[in-house]
Short mmCIF file of C-alpha atoms and ligand atoms in Angstrom, two decimals:
data_model
loop_
_atom_site.label_atom_id
_atom_site.label_comp_id
_atom_site.label_asym_id
_atom_site.label_seq_id
_atom_site.Cartn_x
_atom_site.Cartn_y
_atom_site.Cartn_z
CA UNK A 928 0.75 30.42 -4.13
CA UNK A 929 -1.83 29.41 -1.50
CA UNK A 930 -0.64 28.69 1.62
CA UNK A 931 -1.75 25.32 3.20
CA UNK A 932 -2.38 25.19 6.91
CA UNK A 933 -0.82 21.33 7.35
CA UNK A 934 -0.22 19.22 10.47
CA UNK A 935 2.31 16.48 10.33
CA UNK A 936 1.65 13.77 12.97
CA UNK A 937 5.05 11.76 13.54
CA UNK A 938 8.33 13.49 13.54
CA UNK A 939 10.55 10.92 12.29
CA UNK A 940 12.78 10.73 9.18
CA UNK A 941 9.84 11.19 6.91
CA UNK A 942 7.90 13.39 9.36
CA UNK A 943 10.08 16.10 9.81
CA UNK A 944 11.89 16.11 6.78
CA UNK A 945 8.62 16.70 4.67
CA UNK A 946 7.11 19.14 7.69
CA UNK A 947 10.53 21.35 7.17
CA UNK A 948 10.21 21.06 3.61
CA UNK A 949 6.64 21.77 3.34
CA UNK A 950 7.38 24.88 5.56
CA UNK A 951 10.50 25.28 3.49
CA UNK A 952 8.49 26.12 0.38
CA UNK A 953 5.97 28.46 2.12
CA UNK A 954 3.60 26.61 4.07
CA UNK A 955 2.36 26.78 7.60
CA UNK A 956 3.49 23.45 9.53
CA UNK A 957 2.60 21.99 12.81
CA UNK A 958 4.63 18.88 13.53
CA UNK A 959 3.33 16.50 16.40
CA UNK A 960 4.97 13.87 17.83
CA UNK A 961 3.45 11.87 21.29
CA UNK A 962 7.58 11.49 22.50
CA UNK A 963 8.13 14.63 24.58
CA UNK A 964 11.77 14.23 24.57
CA UNK A 965 11.79 14.40 20.63
CA UNK A 966 9.83 17.78 20.84
CA UNK A 967 11.97 19.44 23.58
CA UNK A 968 15.22 18.62 21.68
CA UNK A 969 13.08 20.47 18.56
CA UNK A 970 12.01 23.12 20.59
CA UNK A 971 15.40 23.24 21.66
CA UNK A 972 16.35 24.06 17.94
CA UNK A 973 18.13 20.37 17.22
CA UNK A 974 17.73 17.52 15.45
CA UNK A 975 16.69 13.93 16.91
CA UNK A 976 18.86 11.96 14.12
CA UNK A 977 21.53 12.98 11.72
CA UNK A 978 20.16 13.97 8.46
CA UNK A 979 22.23 16.52 5.96
CA UNK A 980 20.66 19.98 5.55
CA UNK A 981 17.64 19.27 7.75
CA UNK A 982 19.12 21.13 10.94
CA UNK A 983 19.37 24.31 8.81
CA UNK A 984 15.81 24.12 7.06
CA UNK A 985 14.35 23.55 10.84
CA UNK A 986 15.98 26.51 12.11
CA UNK A 987 15.04 28.63 9.51
CA UNK A 988 11.54 27.90 9.08
CA UNK A 989 10.95 28.02 13.08
CA UNK A 990 12.56 31.40 13.13
CA UNK A 991 10.22 32.60 10.04
CA UNK A 992 7.06 31.17 12.28
CA UNK A 993 6.03 28.94 9.70
CA UNK A 994 6.94 25.73 11.49
CA UNK A 995 5.80 24.67 14.97
CA UNK A 996 6.18 21.79 17.24
CA UNK A 997 3.43 20.30 19.81
CA UNK A 998 2.60 17.01 21.30
CA UNK A 999 -1.25 17.52 20.89
CA UNK A 1000 -2.48 16.09 18.10
CA UNK A 1001 -5.81 17.96 18.36
CA UNK A 1002 -3.67 21.55 18.48
CA UNK A 1003 -2.70 20.16 15.00
CA UNK A 1004 -5.97 19.53 14.21
CA UNK A 1005 -7.46 22.65 15.01
CA UNK A 1006 -4.66 24.40 12.94
CA UNK A 1007 -4.48 22.63 10.09
CA UNK A 1008 -6.97 21.78 6.81
CA UNK A 1009 -4.30 18.94 6.08
CA UNK A 1010 -3.03 16.36 7.79
CA UNK A 1011 -0.17 13.70 6.94
CA UNK A 1012 0.03 10.87 8.94
CA UNK A 1013 3.61 9.81 9.27
CA UNK A 1014 3.73 7.50 12.05
CA UNK A 1015 5.83 4.54 12.08
CA UNK A 1016 4.43 1.26 10.75
CA UNK A 1017 7.02 -1.24 12.41
CA UNK A 1018 7.12 -4.99 11.61
CA UNK A 1019 5.53 -7.23 13.54
CA UNK A 1020 6.83 -10.69 14.02
CA UNK A 1021 4.88 -12.15 11.29
CA UNK A 1022 6.18 -9.70 8.98
CA UNK A 1023 3.21 -7.67 9.02
CA UNK A 1024 3.32 -3.93 9.28
CA UNK A 1025 1.99 -2.97 13.01
CA UNK A 1026 -0.80 -0.45 11.93
CA UNK A 1027 -1.93 0.21 15.17
CA UNK A 1028 -0.05 4.06 15.40
CA UNK A 1029 -2.02 4.86 12.10
CA UNK A 1030 -5.36 3.53 13.37
CA UNK A 1031 -4.70 5.70 17.04
CA UNK A 1032 -3.74 8.86 15.08
CA UNK A 1033 -6.90 8.12 12.53
CA UNK A 1034 -8.97 8.06 15.66
CA UNK A 1035 -7.90 11.33 17.27
CA UNK A 1036 -8.18 13.33 14.52
CA UNK A 1037 -11.77 11.69 13.88
CA UNK A 1038 -12.70 13.08 17.42
CA UNK A 1039 -11.03 16.41 17.19
CA UNK A 1040 -12.40 17.36 13.55
CA UNK A 1041 -14.06 20.52 13.84
CA UNK A 1042 -14.13 21.67 10.11
CA UNK A 1043 -13.18 20.07 6.76
CA UNK A 1044 -10.14 17.78 6.64
CA UNK A 1045 -7.59 16.17 4.47
CA UNK A 1046 -6.01 13.52 5.97
CA UNK A 1047 -3.18 11.82 3.94
CA UNK A 1048 -1.42 8.78 4.60
CA UNK A 1049 2.29 9.51 4.14
CA UNK A 1050 3.68 6.37 6.23
CA UNK A 1051 4.36 3.46 4.03
CA UNK A 1052 1.20 1.54 4.14
CA UNK A 1053 -0.11 -1.88 3.35
CA UNK A 1054 -2.63 -1.27 -0.33
CA UNK A 1055 -6.39 -0.72 1.36
CA UNK A 1056 -5.40 0.64 4.42
CA UNK A 1057 -6.90 4.08 3.32
CA UNK A 1058 -10.12 2.21 3.77
CA UNK A 1059 -9.27 1.39 7.69
CA UNK A 1060 -8.50 4.76 7.79
CA UNK A 1061 -11.93 6.59 6.14
CA UNK A 1062 -13.46 3.71 8.71
CA UNK A 1063 -11.78 4.85 11.75
CA UNK A 1064 -12.30 8.49 11.11
CA UNK A 1065 -16.07 8.11 10.21
CA UNK A 1066 -16.58 5.84 13.38
CA UNK A 1067 -14.77 8.38 15.88
CA UNK A 1068 -16.07 11.50 14.27
CA UNK A 1069 -19.27 12.01 15.92
CA UNK A 1070 -20.26 15.78 14.60
CA UNK A 1071 -19.95 14.48 10.70
CA UNK A 1072 -17.54 17.00 9.84
CA UNK A 1073 -16.93 16.47 5.93
CA UNK A 1074 -13.20 14.89 5.10
CA UNK A 1075 -11.49 13.39 2.77
CA UNK A 1076 -8.54 10.62 2.96
CA UNK A 1077 -5.61 10.62 0.61
CA UNK A 1078 -2.62 8.94 -0.35
CA UNK A 1079 0.51 10.79 -1.28
CA UNK A 1080 4.13 8.05 -0.43
CA UNK A 1081 7.41 9.54 0.45
CA UNK A 1082 10.19 8.39 -1.93
CA UNK A 1083 12.79 10.17 0.53
CA UNK A 1084 16.13 8.12 0.84
CA UNK A 1085 17.75 8.93 4.08
CA UNK A 1086 20.96 11.08 3.64
CA UNK A 1087 19.29 12.92 0.63
CA UNK A 1088 15.86 13.45 2.07
CA UNK A 1089 15.75 17.36 1.84
CA UNK A 1090 17.22 17.15 -1.64
CA UNK A 1091 14.56 14.22 -2.60
CA UNK A 1092 11.82 15.91 -1.31
CA UNK A 1093 12.84 19.23 -3.05
CA UNK A 1094 13.62 18.06 -6.63
CA UNK A 1095 11.68 14.20 -6.72
CA UNK A 1096 11.38 12.44 -9.44
CA UNK A 1097 7.37 12.44 -8.95
CA UNK A 1098 4.92 13.12 -6.43
CA UNK A 1099 2.13 10.50 -6.07
CA UNK A 1100 -0.99 11.83 -5.18
CA UNK A 1101 -4.12 9.17 -4.36
CA UNK A 1102 -7.60 11.10 -4.15
CA UNK A 1103 -11.08 10.13 -4.38
CA UNK A 1104 -12.57 13.85 -4.50
CA UNK A 1105 -11.88 16.86 -6.72
CA UNK A 1106 -11.96 19.25 -3.76
CA UNK A 1107 -8.85 16.99 -1.82
CA UNK A 1108 -7.06 16.74 -5.25
CA UNK A 1109 -7.08 20.74 -5.63
CA UNK A 1110 -5.88 21.36 -2.43
CA UNK A 1111 -3.12 18.42 -2.58
CA UNK A 1112 -2.09 20.18 -5.94
CA UNK A 1113 -1.79 23.75 -3.98
CA UNK A 1114 0.43 21.78 -1.71
CA UNK A 1115 2.71 20.63 -4.35
CA UNK A 1116 3.00 23.61 -7.01
CA UNK A 1117 5.66 25.08 -5.71
CA UNK A 1118 7.71 21.55 -6.49
CA UNK A 1119 8.62 21.33 -9.90
CA UNK A 1120 8.33 17.64 -10.71
CA UNK A 1121 5.58 15.58 -12.78
CA UNK A 1122 2.72 14.74 -10.83
CA UNK A 1123 0.61 11.55 -11.23
CA UNK A 1124 -3.12 11.42 -9.99
CA UNK A 1125 -4.47 8.11 -8.97
CA UNK A 1126 -6.91 6.35 -6.70
CA UNK A 1127 -5.57 5.99 -3.22
CA UNK A 1128 -5.30 2.26 -3.34
CA UNK A 1129 -2.95 2.39 -6.61
CA UNK A 1130 -0.88 5.25 -4.74
CA UNK A 1131 -0.18 2.64 -1.75
CA UNK A 1132 0.72 0.14 -4.19
CA UNK A 1133 2.91 2.33 -5.98
CA UNK A 1134 4.96 2.94 -2.91
CA UNK A 1135 5.31 -0.76 -2.01
CA UNK A 1136 5.83 -1.98 -5.74
CA UNK A 1137 8.91 0.56 -5.73
CA UNK A 1138 10.58 -0.15 -2.68
CA UNK A 1139 10.19 -3.75 -3.93
CA UNK A 1140 11.35 -3.11 -7.24
CA UNK A 1141 14.59 -1.54 -6.23
CA UNK A 1142 15.00 -4.45 -3.76
CA UNK A 1143 14.78 -6.71 -6.27
CA UNK A 1144 17.65 -5.00 -8.62
CA UNK A 1145 19.91 -4.95 -5.64
CA UNK A 1146 19.21 -8.66 -4.78
CA UNK A 1147 19.93 -9.68 -9.16
CA UNK A 1148 22.97 -8.04 -9.14
CA UNK A 1149 24.05 -9.61 -6.03
CA UNK A 1150 23.37 -12.89 -7.59
CA UNK A 1151 25.08 -11.78 -10.56
CA UNK A 1152 28.46 -10.93 -8.15
CA UNK A 1153 28.28 -14.72 -7.05
CA UNK A 1154 28.44 -15.56 -10.91
CA UNK A 1155 31.03 -13.29 -11.23
CA UNK A 1156 33.05 -14.70 -8.52
CA UNK A 1157 32.32 -17.96 -9.82
CA UNK A 1158 33.29 -17.39 -13.70
CA UNK A 1159 36.00 -14.77 -13.10
CA UNK A 1160 34.24 -12.01 -14.68
CA UNK A 1161 33.96 -8.30 -12.90
CA UNK A 1162 30.41 -7.21 -11.51
CA UNK A 1163 31.11 -3.80 -11.74
CA UNK A 1164 31.48 -4.13 -15.68
CA UNK A 1165 28.27 -6.20 -15.75
CA UNK A 1166 26.42 -3.54 -14.35
CA UNK A 1167 27.97 -0.80 -16.11
CA UNK A 1168 27.26 -2.74 -19.45
CA UNK A 1169 23.58 -3.59 -18.52
CA UNK A 1170 23.11 0.03 -16.92
CA UNK A 1171 23.82 1.60 -20.45
CA UNK A 1172 20.45 0.29 -21.48
CA UNK A 1173 17.97 2.80 -20.68
CA UNK A 1174 15.34 0.34 -19.72
CA UNK A 1175 17.66 -0.78 -17.34
CA UNK A 1176 19.48 2.13 -15.74
CA UNK A 1177 22.72 2.47 -13.85
CA UNK A 1178 21.08 3.15 -10.63
CA UNK A 1179 20.66 0.45 -7.57
CA UNK A 1180 22.99 -1.90 -9.68
CA UNK A 1181 25.98 -1.76 -7.03
CA UNK A 1182 26.35 -5.03 -5.24
CA UNK A 1183 28.01 -5.02 -1.82
CA UNK A 1184 26.59 -6.95 1.34
CA UNK A 1185 22.80 -6.43 0.76
CA UNK A 1186 20.48 -4.12 1.49
CA UNK A 1187 19.21 -2.70 4.92
CA UNK A 1188 17.75 0.36 6.91
CA UNK A 1189 13.87 0.71 8.04
CA UNK A 1190 12.88 0.45 4.55
CA UNK A 1191 13.52 -2.35 2.31
CA UNK A 1192 13.61 -5.24 4.50
CA UNK A 1193 10.46 -4.23 6.40
CA UNK A 1194 8.56 -3.09 2.89
CA UNK A 1195 9.25 -6.45 1.29
CA UNK A 1196 7.96 -8.60 3.98
CA UNK A 1197 4.95 -6.24 4.28
CA UNK A 1198 4.20 -6.50 0.75
CA UNK A 1199 4.73 -10.64 0.44
CA UNK A 1200 2.39 -10.55 3.48
CA UNK A 1201 -0.38 -8.02 1.97
CA UNK A 1202 -0.09 -10.20 -1.29
CA UNK A 1203 -0.53 -13.67 0.57
CA UNK A 1204 -3.76 -12.00 2.35
CA UNK A 1205 -5.08 -11.22 -1.05
CA UNK A 1206 -4.45 -14.45 -2.33
CA UNK A 1207 -1.02 -14.51 -4.22
CA UNK A 1208 2.20 -16.28 -3.46
CA UNK A 1209 4.73 -13.72 -4.37
CA UNK A 1210 7.74 -15.95 -4.88
CA UNK A 1211 9.90 -13.63 -7.05
CA UNK A 1212 10.14 -11.27 -3.37
CA UNK A 1213 10.44 -13.84 -1.25
CA UNK A 1214 13.59 -14.95 -3.23
CA UNK A 1215 14.72 -11.55 -2.80
CA UNK A 1216 14.94 -11.64 0.65
CA UNK A 1217 16.58 -14.95 0.72
CA UNK A 1218 19.56 -13.60 -1.53
CA UNK A 1219 19.77 -10.71 0.42
CA UNK A 1220 20.08 -12.73 4.12
CA UNK A 1221 22.68 -15.29 2.17
CA UNK A 1222 24.57 -12.17 0.89
CA UNK A 1223 25.76 -11.29 4.53
CA UNK A 1224 26.35 -15.14 5.39
CA UNK A 1225 28.83 -15.09 2.21
CA UNK A 1226 30.74 -12.16 3.17
CA UNK A 1227 31.26 -13.83 7.07
CA UNK A 1228 32.12 -17.29 4.87
CA UNK A 1229 34.88 -15.31 3.08
CA UNK A 1230 36.30 -13.81 6.15
CA UNK A 1231 36.68 -17.14 7.77
CA UNK A 1232 37.67 -19.02 4.48
CA UNK A 1233 40.87 -16.51 4.53
CA UNK A 1234 41.48 -16.90 8.20
CA UNK A 1235 40.98 -20.70 8.77
CA UNK A 1236 39.24 -20.31 11.89
CA UNK A 1237 37.27 -17.23 13.48
CA UNK A 1238 37.80 -18.65 17.18
CA UNK A 1239 39.75 -15.61 18.86
CA UNK A 1240 40.55 -13.69 15.93
CA UNK A 1241 39.95 -10.36 15.45
CA UNK A 1242 38.20 -8.61 12.85
CA UNK A 1243 37.88 -4.91 12.32
CA UNK A 1244 34.98 -3.68 11.05
CA UNK A 1245 34.47 -0.19 9.33
CA UNK A 1246 30.85 1.30 8.49
CA UNK A 1247 27.78 0.39 11.01
CA UNK A 1248 25.07 2.52 9.46
CA UNK A 1249 23.01 0.96 6.67
CA UNK A 1250 24.49 2.95 4.21
CA UNK A 1251 26.54 6.25 4.26
CA UNK A 1252 25.14 9.49 5.15
CA UNK A 1253 23.02 8.68 7.82
CA UNK A 1254 23.05 7.46 11.55
CA UNK A 1255 20.49 5.24 10.97
CA UNK A 1256 21.06 1.52 12.64
CA UNK A 1257 18.14 -0.15 11.57
CA UNK A 1258 18.01 -3.38 9.96
CA UNK A 1259 21.78 -2.54 9.46
CA UNK A 1260 23.56 -5.28 7.59
CA UNK A 1261 26.05 -4.51 9.77
CA UNK A 1262 24.13 -6.12 12.69
CA UNK A 1263 23.74 -9.94 11.15
CA UNK A 1264 27.70 -9.55 10.13
CA UNK A 1265 28.84 -8.84 13.63
CA UNK A 1266 26.21 -11.28 15.28
CA UNK A 1267 27.59 -14.09 12.77
CA UNK A 1268 31.13 -13.03 13.30
CA UNK A 1269 30.75 -13.22 17.15
CA UNK A 1270 29.05 -16.14 17.01
CA UNK A 1271 31.67 -18.04 15.06
CA UNK A 1272 34.21 -17.12 18.14
CA UNK A 1273 35.94 -13.61 16.75
CA UNK A 1274 36.32 -10.58 18.78
CA UNK A 1275 34.87 -7.98 16.96
CA UNK A 1276 36.26 -4.13 17.12
CA UNK A 1277 34.76 -1.44 14.69
CA UNK A 1278 34.05 2.14 14.13
CA UNK A 1279 31.33 4.41 12.28
CA UNK A 1280 31.39 8.07 11.41
CA UNK A 1281 27.90 8.86 12.40
CA UNK A 1282 26.36 5.69 13.76
CA UNK A 1283 28.18 4.90 17.29
CA UNK A 1284 26.17 6.08 19.49
CA UNK A 1285 23.20 4.26 17.79
CA UNK A 1286 25.10 1.20 17.09
CA UNK A 1287 25.99 0.86 20.59
CA UNK A 1288 22.60 0.92 21.96
CA UNK A 1289 22.21 -2.46 19.35
CA UNK A 1290 25.33 -4.62 19.14
CA UNK A 1291 26.81 -4.90 22.17
CA UNK A 1292 30.04 -6.49 23.28
CA UNK A 1293 32.52 -5.41 20.94
CA UNK A 1294 35.05 -2.72 20.81
CA UNK A 1295 34.07 0.88 19.53
CA UNK A 1296 37.07 2.87 18.47
CA UNK A 1297 37.59 6.49 17.75
CA UNK A 1298 39.04 6.10 14.07
CA UNK A 1299 39.95 3.58 11.42
CA UNK A 1300 43.53 3.28 12.06
CA UNK A 1301 42.33 1.97 16.15
CA UNK A 1302 40.13 -0.74 14.03
CA UNK A 1303 43.00 -1.57 12.15
CA UNK A 1304 45.74 -2.36 14.90
CA UNK A 1305 46.09 -6.07 15.93
CA UNK A 1306 43.42 -6.93 13.60
CA UNK A 1307 43.54 -10.52 11.70
CA UNK A 1308 41.22 -8.66 9.03
CA UNK A 1309 39.72 -5.80 8.26
CA UNK A 1310 36.06 -5.60 6.89
CA UNK A 1311 34.46 -3.10 5.08
CA UNK A 1312 30.47 -2.97 5.44
CA UNK A 1313 29.88 0.68 5.07
CA UNK A 1314 31.13 2.58 2.19
CA UNK A 1315 31.44 5.90 4.12
CA UNK A 1316 33.25 8.64 1.95
CA UNK A 1317 36.31 9.12 4.50
CA UNK A 1318 37.01 5.25 4.17
CA UNK A 1319 38.03 5.74 0.49
CA UNK A 1320 40.88 8.16 1.72
CA UNK A 1321 42.63 6.06 4.14
CA UNK A 1322 46.21 5.90 4.55
CA UNK A 1323 46.32 1.92 3.20
CA UNK A 1324 50.17 1.53 3.91
CA UNK A 1325 49.29 2.80 7.53
CA UNK A 1326 46.47 0.72 7.59
CA UNK A 1327 48.64 -2.47 6.31
CA UNK A 1328 51.26 -1.79 8.98
CA UNK A 1329 48.65 -1.60 11.86
CA UNK A 1330 46.79 -4.83 10.72
CA UNK A 1331 48.48 -7.91 12.28
CA UNK A 1332 47.73 -9.69 8.67
CA UNK A 1333 47.10 -7.66 5.67
CA UNK A 1334 43.61 -9.05 5.04
CA UNK A 1335 40.98 -6.73 3.73
CA UNK A 1336 37.61 -8.16 3.01
CA UNK A 1337 35.35 -5.44 1.30
CA UNK A 1338 31.79 -5.87 0.93
CA UNK A 1339 31.20 -2.69 -0.73
CA UNK A 1340 34.12 -2.66 -3.19
CA UNK A 1341 35.59 0.76 -2.08
CA UNK A 1342 38.84 0.26 -3.13
CA UNK A 1343 40.64 -1.05 -6.26
CA UNK A 1344 41.50 -4.58 -6.41
CA UNK A 1345 44.76 -3.83 -8.31
CA UNK A 1346 45.98 -1.10 -6.21
CA UNK A 1347 45.26 -3.47 -3.07
CA UNK A 1348 47.38 -6.04 -4.89
CA UNK A 1349 50.18 -3.47 -5.10
CA UNK A 1350 49.97 -2.56 -1.90
CA UNK A 1351 50.75 -6.33 -0.70
CA UNK A 1352 46.97 -6.67 0.72
CA UNK A 1353 45.21 -9.73 0.32
CA UNK A 1354 41.83 -8.41 -0.66
CA UNK A 1355 38.63 -9.73 -1.75
CA UNK A 1356 35.47 -7.53 -2.68
CA UNK A 1357 32.01 -8.75 -4.07
CA UNK A 1358 32.10 -9.79 -6.85
CA UNK A 1359 35.51 -8.64 -8.70
CA UNK A 1360 38.85 -10.89 -9.04
C1 UGA B 2694 14.83 3.69 0.10
C2 UGA B 2694 14.21 4.28 -0.88
O1 UGA B 2694 15.41 4.20 -1.92
C3 UGA B 2694 13.20 5.48 -0.98
O2 UGA B 2694 12.74 5.97 -2.37
C4 UGA B 2694 12.15 5.28 0.14
O3 UGA B 2694 11.35 6.21 0.15
C5 UGA B 2694 12.65 4.91 1.26
O4 UGA B 2694 13.58 3.82 1.17
C6 UGA B 2694 11.46 4.59 2.09
O5 UGA B 2694 10.66 3.58 2.03
O6 UGA B 2694 11.38 5.30 3.08
P1 UGA B 2694 16.62 4.29 2.15
O7 UGA B 2694 16.02 3.35 3.05
O8 UGA B 2694 16.90 5.71 2.59
O9 UGA B 2694 15.61 4.71 0.69
O10 UGA B 2694 17.88 4.03 1.18
P2 UGA B 2694 18.45 3.37 0.10
O11 UGA B 2694 19.34 4.58 -0.46
O12 UGA B 2694 17.66 3.20 -0.97
O13 UGA B 2694 19.37 2.25 0.32
C7 UGA B 2694 18.55 1.08 0.81
C8 UGA B 2694 19.82 -0.01 1.12
O14 UGA B 2694 20.39 -0.48 -0.12
C9 UGA B 2694 21.14 0.11 1.89
O15 UGA B 2694 21.25 -0.59 2.50
C10 UGA B 2694 22.10 0.36 0.61
O16 UGA B 2694 23.02 0.05 0.89
C11 UGA B 2694 21.47 -0.67 -0.50
N1 UGA B 2694 21.94 -0.55 -1.95
C12 UGA B 2694 21.15 0.46 -2.54
C13 UGA B 2694 22.54 -1.50 -2.28
O17 UGA B 2694 23.23 -2.54 -1.94
N2 UGA B 2694 23.10 -1.35 -3.87
C14 UGA B 2694 22.61 -0.34 -4.36
O18 UGA B 2694 22.95 -0.19 -5.67
C15 UGA B 2694 22.28 0.52 -4.00
#
């Protein structure tokens, strides 16, 4: 195996996981972040967010000397042949991604280049960003050092990022030269997965198209769940029956309160905007987004429908993270749901196994509890918003005793409706009777 010297710029979920995994498969990696506090935490051997298995991987590879951290891009440029840009691309008010961080990094790389480099887009960026990265580097690369630009989108799921990196469904590499292609293939040699080589624009589009398609699948099944509720069918059975068709597949057909996180909502908006800029009105994706918003609204209306009024009622919320196994609160459905409950006059108590610290920074004026039972105590209804495993094994008889009224509104279909009825709950879930 050829060991490649890699610079990973940005140590968020994507950058840190990818950097640590590249080191794990044998490469030399320098991770860069301009947040000095973050680098200090990492140098202390800690991880600034919750991601299963990542802390062990970071510790082990720092110990082996394959993983280093710095806050100077120039240091990483000097030490590496391949530089991955994994900085944030947050949404602007218009929905377009803010690419100024990507631009700044490209500029700094251009200024610091001393030898041939490949600059790889890792962050999710709109199609044609590669052209801008190339142009920016050329402008600041005063010594005309040769370089290539590449696109290597990530498909990591939070909560399972290390596993997804080591056993991916595919690796997509967008390149323009044989030299860059050869080095990128060397990097991924230890990974056993189909590798798709494309041009840069197609690689950029594969990422946006994949996230847009997965969001569409979720909104599709959420819309089906409404038809199920109206007709008396069960969305789980419908999804199972659809999923048996290999062309459809079982994944991403779980109905719920809608998708969240820092990827789907922003990537969908960004994709709609870039299509618009290119001259196409992507109405299908606008509808996907509308259904997702409506799903949260419907959930709150559900709770209200069972309590007549929400004013002065106490609602217990279980789960705040945008999905289980992460502490990430960005664009979590819980934020909108709790906002709507509060706007209707309800008091909210909440608990999440891992996301409490992050939630406290975003959701104010609610009572944070130490566990699910404290949430249930004296609540008029219990709302399940994230399907953490620990909720599946709750002592439901105890929950019922603690609740003021035995009402459970389950936004993630965690419990069995028959069992809940047997236990004496008034139970509502998504798309099930
Ligand atoms: C997503 C993609 O799955 C990754 O492939 C991609 O790399 C990543 O975005 C990204 O662009 O960086 P992630 O945001 O970690 O990963 O989360 P997912 O597991 O995809 O879930 C997204 C949301 O969809 C969650 O809120 C989840 O609860 C919801 N969801 C998912 C459903 O409501 N139903 C489902 O059947 C599946």
